[in-house]
Amino acid sequence: MIRMENVAKAFGDNQVLQSMSLEIPKGTSMVIIGGSGTGKSVALKCILGLIKPDSGMIYVNGKDAAKGDRDKFLARFGMLFQGAALFDSLPVWQNVSFRLLRGPLKRPAEYAREIAIEKLRRVGLKSDVADRFPSELSGGMQKRVGLARAIAAEPEIIFFDEPTTGLDPIMSGVINDLIREIVTEMGATAMTITHDMSSVRAIADNVAMLHGGVIQWTGPVSQMDASGDPYVEQFISGSAEGPIEAVR
Amino acid sequence: MNPLAPLGGLGRAVLSMLANFGKVGIFALDAISHIFRPPYYPREFAVALMNVGWLSLPVVGLTAIFTGGALALQIYAGGARFNAEAVVPQIVAIGMVRELGPVLVGLMIAARVTSSIAAEIATMKVTEQIDALVTLSTHPMKYLTAPRVLAALITVPLLVGIGDIIGIAGGYVVATQNLGFNAATYLQNTVNFLETKDIVSSLVKGAAFGLIAAIMGCYYGMNSGRGAQGVGRATKSSVESAAIMILAANFILTGVFFSV
Ligand SMILES: Nc1ncnc2c1ncn2[C@@H]1O[C@H](COP(=O)(O)OP(=O)(O)OP(=O)(O)O)[C@@H](O)[C@H]1O
Ligand SMILES: [Mg+2]
C-alpha cells in the first residue's frame, strides 16, 4: 500500500504539488489523470525518492519511504518513464534485463537474454529488436521497451508514466491488457498516468484527478462518470469550457 | 550607481566559486570512496579504460611528438646565442618529462575525455537515464563515476609516460636529422641527465590530472541543467574547470617536487 499525505513540491516559485494526499491499496490499480503540467510525473518521482518533496509524508507498506535502505526499497519498484529513458549505450535486450546483468541479482547472460526476449514479446515486440539499439527504434517501440524493462524483475509496485502515449490503438489495447494482467495475475500494485480515457477504463480500479496541486477527486472507476465533479466531467468530455483553463 | 557595486559582484563571484570548490571537493571524495565500495562494475570499467586510455593514444602521441620536435628547434636556436647548442638533449628531456609531457597530456585529456564524460552523463541526466538507473537499484556514482575515475587514475599516468617518451623521440628525430646531433650521444645525454625524481613527478602529475579530468567531467555531467542547453553548458564548464585546475595543480606539484 502506498499513502501520500499532504505532499508539496515547488520548483522555484512554481508550486507544482500543493498538498497531495492519496492512498493506493495493495494489489490495486490506480490511474492518475490531470492536465498536462499539473505534476503527475513529479508525484511519481516523489514516491520513488527521485525528487525530494518540500513537505508531507509518503508511506509504502506503512513505512516512511524517505527512511531505510534505499536499495531494498527500490528493488520492489518498476518504473516506466514518460520519455522511456532507455540507456542508449546498451542494446535493447540489455536494457530490459539490466538488473539481471549486474549487481546482486546477476544471472548468466544467456538466461538474462531469454528473459528479455520473453518480456519483449509480452509488450508486442519481436525478438529481432533485442539486438538493436534504442536510437534505432520508433518512439512507440522505445516506450514498449521501457515497459518491458519496468516489468522485467516482476516488481511488487509498478509505475507507468503514460504507457500508451504514442502507440496505435491496437497496441494500446495490448498494453492496457498487459497492465491489467500484471495487477490481477501477479498481484502487483500499479500506478498509471494516462491522458487516454479508454486506457483509464481498461486499467483502473480507482481513479484520481490531480489539479491545482491537490487531488480534486478520487474514487472507483465505476463512479467516475457520475462523479459530479466539474473537473472530472470536463476531463472526460474534453471540453474547453469548464473550471480547467485551456491555456496553462 | 553605487561606485562599490562592482566589488559586490566580485565578492559574489568569489563566494560562489568557493561554494563550488566545496561542492566539487565533496563530490570528489564521494566519487573516490565509491571506487572502493562494492558493487563493482567491471564491464563499465573495461569500457572506460578503452575510452580514456587506449583511444587517447593517437592524440597524446601526436601532441608529444610535435612538441618535442619544436622544443629541440627552440632550444637549439636559443642556446646558439651563447654557444650552448649542446644542451638540447638535456633540456628537451627535462622540459618534456617535468612539464610539457604531463601538462599537454593533461590538457588533451581534458579536451577529449572530460568533455565526452560530461556530455554523456549530462545527456543521460536530461533524458532521465540517471533516474532510470536509480530505479533499477544502480547507484550512478558507482556505475558511471567510479569506473571512469579509476580508469583515468590508472591510464593517464601511463599516457603521460608514453607522451614523455614520444616527446623525447620527437626532439631526438629533429636533433639528429636536422641539427646534426650524434644519435648515440643524444640518447646517452638524455638518459644520464634524467633523475628518478623527474620521472616520478611526471607520473604523479599524470595521476593527479587524470583524477581532475574525470571528476570534473562527472561532476558537471551529474549537475547538468535541463535540455540541450544544459548539456552544452555542462560540457563547456567541465573542460574549462578541468583545464584550469590541471594548470593550477601542475604549478603546485612543481613547487612540491622541485622548489628548494
Ligand atoms: N526537475 C524539474 N525542475 C523544474 N521544474 C520541473 C522539474 N520537473 C518538473 N517540473 C515542472 O513541474 C511541473 C509539472 O511537471 P510534470 O512533468 O509532473 O507534469 P505532468 O503532469 O506529468 O504533465 P504531462 O502530462 O505533460 O506529462 C511542470 O510545470 C514542470 O515544468
Ligand atoms: Mg508527465
XYZ file of C-alpha atoms and ligand atoms in Angstrom:
540
model
C 0.000 0.000 0.000
C 1.143 3.495 -0.842
C -0.033 6.535 1.057
C 0.789 10.144 0.262
C -0.033 12.729 2.915
C -0.085 16.436 2.076
C 2.868 16.163 -0.257
C 4.056 19.544 -1.524
C 6.728 20.348 -4.070
C 7.736 23.614 -5.706
C 10.396 24.326 -8.306
C 11.453 27.898 -7.627
C 8.216 29.861 -7.495
C 6.335 27.213 -9.478
C 4.266 25.469 -6.792
C 3.584 22.162 -8.550
C 2.150 19.994 -5.776
C 0.255 21.949 -3.139
C -0.956 19.289 -0.776
C -1.417 15.970 -2.473
C -2.955 13.139 -0.472
C -3.712 9.773 -1.987
C -3.963 6.149 -0.980
C -3.366 3.159 -3.229
C -4.340 -0.151 -1.613
C -2.067 -3.117 -2.201
C -2.789 -5.118 -5.352
C -4.940 -2.456 -6.965
C -4.536 -0.268 -9.981
C -4.708 3.480 -9.527
C -4.867 5.750 -12.536
C -3.967 9.402 -12.181
C -5.461 11.825 -14.648
C -4.975 15.532 -14.887
C -3.965 18.246 -17.286
C -0.548 18.484 -18.827
C 1.937 20.070 -16.440
C -0.106 19.532 -13.281
C 2.628 17.484 -11.625
C 1.631 13.870 -12.232
C 5.132 12.797 -13.198
C 6.542 14.789 -10.297
C 4.228 12.923 -7.908
C 5.529 9.527 -9.057
C 9.121 10.713 -8.742
C 8.414 11.928 -5.221
C 7.269 8.457 -4.199
C 10.388 6.921 -5.700
C 12.566 9.479 -3.941
C 13.963 10.823 -7.218
C 12.554 14.203 -6.225
C 12.533 15.248 -2.608
C 9.187 16.732 -1.552
C 9.306 20.056 0.293
C 6.872 18.764 2.885
C 4.419 15.954 3.508
C 4.855 12.231 4.109
C 4.958 9.222 1.842
C 4.456 5.727 3.215
C 4.994 2.459 1.409
C 3.565 -0.532 3.260
C 3.286 1.655 6.329
C 6.963 2.635 6.341
C 8.290 6.122 5.716
C 9.627 5.994 2.155
C 12.329 8.585 2.862
C 13.945 6.400 5.529
C 15.549 2.986 5.493
C 17.541 1.021 2.945
C 17.204 2.666 -0.489
C 18.331 -0.426 -2.393
C 15.773 -2.679 -0.769
C 13.107 -0.041 -1.225
C 13.814 0.432 -4.920
C 14.149 -3.290 -5.575
C 10.383 -3.531 -5.119
C 9.616 -0.919 -7.761
C 9.445 -0.861 -11.514
C 9.080 2.418 -13.352
C 8.244 3.281 -16.926
C 9.397 6.838 -17.544
C 7.379 9.199 -19.684
C 10.288 9.502 -22.114
C 11.172 5.783 -21.821
C 14.666 6.748 -20.521
C 16.362 3.792 -22.186
C 20.139 3.520 -21.858
C 21.212 4.437 -25.347
C 24.644 2.877 -24.974
C 23.152 -0.600 -24.421
C 21.244 -2.825 -26.866
C 17.558 -3.356 -26.216
C 17.852 -6.725 -24.503
C 20.461 -5.431 -22.063
C 18.150 -2.541 -21.232
C 15.308 -4.922 -20.455
C 17.321 -7.281 -18.289
C 19.518 -4.542 -16.807
C 19.033 -5.751 -13.243
C 19.882 -9.315 -14.221
C 23.204 -8.437 -15.813
C 24.906 -6.761 -12.876
C 24.714 -6.213 -9.184
C 23.147 -8.501 -6.605
C 20.613 -10.098 -8.996
C 23.259 -11.041 -11.562
C 22.415 -14.092 -13.686
C 24.154 -15.745 -16.630
C 23.906 -13.636 -19.775
C 22.014 -16.273 -21.812
C 19.366 -16.521 -19.129
C 19.056 -12.725 -18.903
C 18.672 -12.574 -22.662
C 15.910 -15.178 -22.649
C 14.025 -13.234 -20.000
C 14.464 -10.050 -22.025
C 13.070 -11.666 -25.163
C 10.150 -13.088 -23.211
C 9.312 -9.654 -21.766
C 9.696 -8.012 -25.165
C 7.182 -10.472 -26.559
C 4.732 -9.505 -23.835
C 4.842 -5.887 -24.950
C 4.340 -6.939 -28.563
C 7.933 -6.730 -29.788
C 9.585 -9.458 -31.859
C 12.865 -10.997 -30.798
C 14.770 -9.281 -33.605
C 14.578 -5.932 -31.800
C 16.583 -7.435 -28.939
C 19.935 -6.686 -30.531
C 19.083 -3.244 -31.834
C 19.966 -0.032 -30.040
C 17.252 2.245 -28.606
C 18.062 5.027 -31.088
C 17.134 2.641 -33.921
C 13.569 2.209 -32.635
C 10.445 4.299 -33.123
C 9.080 6.291 -30.189
C 6.307 3.794 -29.518
C 8.742 0.884 -29.674
C 11.047 2.630 -27.205
C 8.101 3.140 -24.903
C 7.325 -0.566 -25.008
C 10.943 -1.484 -24.352
C 10.762 0.819 -21.330
C 7.655 -1.037 -20.253
C 9.383 -4.398 -20.668
C 12.255 -3.119 -18.542
C 9.862 -1.913 -15.831
C 8.207 -5.324 -15.510
C 11.311 -7.463 -16.120
C 12.153 -8.107 -12.482
C 8.482 -8.689 -11.597
C 8.301 -5.888 -9.047
C 5.549 -5.564 -6.428
C 4.833 -1.956 -7.288
C 4.879 -0.630 -10.817
C 4.562 2.948 -12.036
C 3.617 3.622 -15.629
C 4.004 7.183 -16.857
C 1.813 7.409 -19.954
C 2.309 3.823 -21.153
C 0.134 4.126 -24.263
C 1.072 7.612 -25.459
C 2.389 7.349 -28.996
C 1.004 3.865 -29.626
C -1.548 2.846 -32.230
C -4.996 1.815 -30.900
C -4.314 -1.897 -31.284
C -1.008 -1.732 -29.445
C -2.631 0.477 -26.790
C -5.137 -2.300 -26.244
C -2.360 -4.863 -25.879
C -0.562 -2.693 -23.317
C -3.751 -1.950 -21.375
C -4.445 -5.673 -21.152
C -0.878 -6.316 -20.036
C -1.081 -3.779 -17.219
C -4.430 -5.182 -16.102
C -2.952 -8.686 -16.192
C 0.053 -7.684 -14.121
C -2.261 -6.368 -11.426
C -4.765 -9.206 -11.413
C -2.435 -12.152 -12.022
C 0.790 -11.081 -10.387
C -0.935 -9.122 -7.639
C 1.156 -6.047 -8.264
C 0.189 -2.569 -7.143
C 0.119 -0.255 -10.133
C 0.010 3.474 -10.518
C -0.553 4.689 -14.047
C -0.627 8.163 -15.525
C -2.594 8.496 -18.716
C -4.464 11.028 -20.804
C -6.338 8.341 -22.704
C -9.807 7.834 -21.222
C -10.205 4.412 -22.827
C -6.991 3.354 -21.053
C -8.400 4.681 -17.797
C -11.449 2.458 -18.141
C -9.353 -0.548 -19.150
C -6.692 -0.275 -16.461
C -8.147 1.396 -13.397
C -9.637 0.096 -10.203
C -9.525 3.607 -8.850
C -9.055 6.971 -10.469
C -7.629 10.176 -9.057
C -7.783 13.574 -10.680
C -4.864 15.886 -9.964
C -5.442 19.578 -10.461
C -4.064 22.708 -8.855
C -1.579 20.700 -6.810
C -4.235 18.682 -4.981
C -6.312 15.583 -5.697
C -9.619 17.102 -6.857
C -11.485 13.835 -6.921
C -10.754 10.195 -6.314
C -12.936 7.134 -6.401
C -13.605 3.798 -8.088
C -13.579 3.907 -11.872
C -17.225 2.810 -11.899
C -18.174 6.088 -10.253
C -16.071 8.257 -12.500
C -18.846 9.071 -14.987
C -21.223 10.050 -12.205
C -18.634 11.800 -10.091
C -20.445 15.127 -10.128
C -17.021 16.769 -10.038
C -16.762 19.549 -12.624
C -13.029 18.910 -13.154
C -13.515 15.224 -13.864
C -16.549 15.901 -16.045
C -14.626 18.397 -18.122
C -11.737 15.968 -18.427
C -13.990 13.147 -19.619
C -15.820 15.328 -22.122
C -12.641 17.052 -23.310
C -14.466 20.359 -23.430
C -12.641 23.675 -23.435
C -15.426 25.082 -21.238
C -15.166 24.396 -17.512
C -13.096 25.004 -14.425
C -9.855 23.816 -16.081
C -8.382 26.594 -18.175
C -7.385 25.675 -21.706
C -4.294 27.870 -21.573
C -1.845 26.784 -18.902
C 25.025 53.714 -9.272
C 26.918 52.814 -6.143
C 30.633 53.024 -7.001
C 31.255 49.930 -4.895
C 28.731 47.846 -6.842
C 31.355 46.069 -8.982
C 33.047 44.974 -5.759
C 29.810 43.379 -4.626
C 29.701 41.472 -7.889
C 33.282 40.384 -7.421
C 32.553 39.269 -3.865
C 29.581 37.241 -5.042
C 31.673 35.639 -7.779
C 34.385 34.713 -5.281
C 31.825 33.321 -2.852
C 30.116 31.245 -5.500
C 33.493 29.959 -6.647
C 34.376 28.935 -3.097
C 30.989 27.278 -2.663
C 31.578 25.442 -5.925
C 35.005 24.333 -4.738
C 33.375 22.879 -1.656
C 30.799 21.027 -3.738
C 33.410 19.696 -6.140
C 35.545 18.612 -3.185
C 32.702 16.697 -1.585
C 31.790 15.172 -4.932
C 35.410 14.126 -5.486
C 35.662 12.417 -2.097
C 32.355 10.674 -2.689
C 33.435 9.559 -6.171
C 36.730 8.178 -4.898
C 35.098 6.394 -1.975
C 32.774 4.545 -4.378
C 35.790 3.086 -6.161
C 36.484 1.031 -3.048
C 32.941 0.001 -2.144
C 31.036 -2.788 -3.901
C 29.177 -3.496 -6.071
C 31.809 -3.124 -8.793
C 31.049 -2.850 -12.473
C 33.948 -4.496 -14.346
C 32.366 -4.144 -17.781
C 31.889 -0.417 -17.378
C 35.464 -0.181 -16.091
C 36.780 -2.025 -19.152
C 34.888 0.323 -21.472
C 36.237 3.331 -19.578
C 39.809 2.001 -19.802
C 39.350 1.697 -23.539
C 37.881 5.189 -23.937
C 40.162 7.057 -21.589
C 43.372 5.173 -22.226
C 43.659 3.325 -25.474
C 41.646 5.681 -27.659
C 43.571 8.708 -26.333
C 46.883 7.321 -27.528
C 46.879 8.869 -31.035
C 46.092 12.347 -29.732
C 48.688 12.065 -26.994
C 51.331 10.723 -29.380
C 50.810 13.471 -31.955
C 50.785 16.203 -29.327
C 54.010 14.907 -27.807
C 55.943 14.345 -30.999
C 55.304 17.830 -32.392
C 56.021 19.450 -29.054
C 59.289 17.544 -28.611
C 60.373 18.491 -32.117
C 59.549 22.171 -31.653
C 61.271 22.167 -28.299
C 64.507 20.859 -29.848
C 64.405 23.568 -32.535
C 63.797 26.322 -29.986
C 66.463 25.206 -27.557
C 68.953 24.887 -30.370
C 68.166 28.374 -31.677
C 68.084 29.917 -28.203
C 71.170 28.051 -27.000
C 73.117 29.193 -30.074
C 73.031 32.757 -28.750
C 75.513 31.820 -26.038
C 77.120 28.791 -27.607
C 75.060 26.327 -25.606
C 73.544 24.337 -28.517
C 74.799 21.140 -26.940
C 72.218 21.223 -24.115
C 69.361 20.261 -26.485
C 69.053 16.630 -25.281
C 69.093 17.565 -21.603
C 66.615 20.431 -21.855
C 64.259 18.527 -24.136
C 64.266 15.656 -21.663
C 63.696 17.805 -18.636
C 61.168 20.035 -20.369
C 59.124 17.112 -21.639
C 59.253 14.947 -18.543
C 58.835 17.581 -15.880
C 56.393 19.989 -17.513
C 55.249 19.684 -21.087
C 54.517 15.967 -21.092
C 52.158 15.983 -18.110
C 50.591 19.374 -18.850
C 49.929 18.798 -22.529
C 48.668 15.277 -21.996
C 46.522 16.570 -19.133
C 45.039 19.295 -21.313
C 44.447 16.876 -24.179
C 42.686 14.531 -21.768
C 40.586 17.454 -20.537
C 39.635 18.209 -24.131
C 38.956 14.629 -25.119
C 37.882 12.750 -22.020
C 36.408 15.394 -19.708
C 34.213 16.748 -22.474
C 32.939 13.346 -23.533
C 32.268 12.226 -19.961
C 30.415 15.453 -19.196
C 28.355 15.363 -22.382
C 27.490 11.682 -21.972
C 26.463 11.913 -18.331
C 24.639 15.222 -18.853
C 22.659 13.700 -21.718
C 21.797 10.760 -19.501
C 20.679 13.190 -16.857
C 18.420 15.265 -19.102
C 16.849 12.175 -20.690
C 16.101 10.727 -17.219
C 18.535 7.844 -17.735
C 20.153 8.666 -14.398
C 16.747 8.482 -12.703
C 16.150 5.201 -14.504
C 19.466 3.857 -13.170
C 18.388 4.722 -9.649
C 15.044 2.971 -10.035
C 16.928 -0.098 -11.268
C 18.774 -0.148 -7.924
C 22.012 1.016 -9.522
C 23.949 3.800 -7.874
C 25.010 6.332 -10.556
C 28.178 7.187 -8.607
C 29.211 3.534 -8.690
C 28.020 2.701 -12.184
C 29.016 5.884 -14.022
C 31.543 7.795 -11.955
C 33.705 5.201 -10.230
C 34.747 3.271 -13.388
C 35.647 6.461 -15.236
C 37.590 7.993 -12.355
C 39.512 4.787 -11.713
C 40.260 4.340 -15.414
C 41.605 7.889 -15.661
C 43.641 7.490 -12.491
C 45.326 4.417 -13.938
C 45.705 5.295 -17.591
C 46.594 8.986 -17.584
C 49.961 8.436 -15.837
C 50.694 5.769 -18.440
C 49.702 8.171 -21.199
C 51.976 10.803 -19.676
C 54.837 8.294 -19.582
C 54.232 7.425 -23.217
C 53.910 11.123 -24.086
C 57.255 11.830 -22.383
C 58.973 9.118 -24.403
C 57.393 10.162 -27.686
C 58.200 13.813 -26.984
C 61.825 12.974 -26.354
C 61.773 10.897 -29.519
C 60.423 13.923 -31.409
C 63.300 16.015 -30.131
C 65.713 13.229 -30.989
C 64.498 12.975 -34.562
C 64.754 16.718 -35.138
C 68.138 16.961 -33.409
C 69.719 14.059 -35.258
C 68.125 14.695 -38.664
C 68.198 18.487 -38.851
C 70.571 19.790 -36.227
C 73.486 17.440 -36.732
C 73.497 15.704 -33.333
C 75.081 12.290 -32.983
C 72.364 9.734 -32.300
C 74.167 7.691 -29.678
C 75.432 10.726 -27.779
C 71.976 12.274 -27.793
C 70.414 9.233 -26.173
C 73.304 8.889 -23.753
C 72.913 12.500 -22.641
C 69.171 12.151 -22.223
C 69.391 9.008 -20.128
C 72.234 10.253 -17.959
C 70.605 13.565 -17.277
C 67.141 12.434 -16.176
C 66.694 11.630 -12.497
C 64.214 9.291 -10.878
C 62.532 12.288 -9.314
C 61.808 13.754 -12.757
C 60.043 10.598 -13.824
C 58.164 10.174 -10.555
C 56.960 13.764 -10.680
C 55.774 13.228 -14.233
C 53.720 10.169 -13.314
C 52.323 11.723 -10.141
C 51.218 14.713 -12.153
C 49.620 12.364 -14.642
C 47.636 10.650 -11.904
C 46.517 13.962 -10.431
C 45.492 15.341 -13.823
C 43.648 12.150 -14.712
C 41.715 12.364 -11.477
C 40.868 16.009 -12.090
C 39.823 15.387 -15.697
C 37.480 12.511 -14.867
C 35.991 14.071 -11.762
C 35.243 17.394 -13.430
C 33.553 15.598 -16.320
C 31.413 13.548 -13.947
C 30.634 16.480 -11.662
C 29.386 18.794 -14.382
C 27.562 15.958 -16.118
C 25.723 14.924 -12.970
C 24.817 18.529 -12.184
C 23.764 19.436 -15.700
C 20.855 21.805 -16.271
C 17.874 20.813 -18.365
C 17.739 20.406 -22.123
C 20.331 20.684 -24.869
C 21.499 23.993 -23.447
C 22.150 22.339 -20.095
C 24.289 19.671 -21.762
C 26.214 22.297 -23.709
C 26.867 24.368 -20.630
C 27.901 21.343 -18.570
C 30.380 20.275 -21.231
C 31.888 23.731 -21.604
C 32.213 24.295 -17.852
C 33.723 20.870 -17.285
C 36.513 21.411 -19.816
C 37.207 24.948 -18.622
C 37.407 23.928 -14.991
C 39.409 20.796 -15.675
C 41.961 22.734 -17.743
C 42.366 25.475 -15.151
C 42.558 23.028 -12.268
C 45.132 20.943 -14.139
C 47.314 24.008 -14.679
C 46.920 25.099 -11.057
C 47.670 21.590 -9.796
C 50.704 21.483 -12.066
C 52.038 24.674 -10.512
C 51.508 23.296 -7.018
C 53.057 19.918 -7.797
C 56.057 21.517 -9.489
C 56.507 23.556 -6.328
C 56.252 20.455 -4.163
C 58.748 18.446 -6.211
C 61.282 20.997 -7.340
C 61.411 24.056 -5.088
C 64.354 24.076 -2.722
N 13.252 18.966 -12.417
C 12.403 19.992 -12.573
N 12.827 21.251 -12.432
C 11.982 22.298 -12.587
N 10.685 22.170 -12.873
C 10.185 20.941 -13.038
C 11.017 19.776 -12.900
N 10.259 18.689 -13.110
C 9.031 19.140 -13.382
N 8.968 20.488 -13.330
C 7.779 21.335 -13.524
O 6.728 20.757 -12.783
C 5.515 20.873 -13.460
C 4.841 19.529 -13.535
O 5.612 18.669 -14.343
P 5.187 17.167 -14.607
O 6.225 16.600 -15.516
O 4.935 16.470 -13.337
O 3.811 17.358 -15.391
P 2.808 16.219 -15.809
O 1.585 16.382 -15.009
O 3.480 14.903 -15.796
O 2.491 16.692 -17.298
P 2.394 15.806 -18.644
O 1.040 15.225 -18.640
O 2.546 16.834 -19.729
O 3.477 14.811 -18.604
C 5.826 21.495 -14.811
O 5.474 22.854 -14.732
C 7.303 21.352 -14.949
O 7.822 22.457 -15.630
Mg 4.302 13.704 -17.129
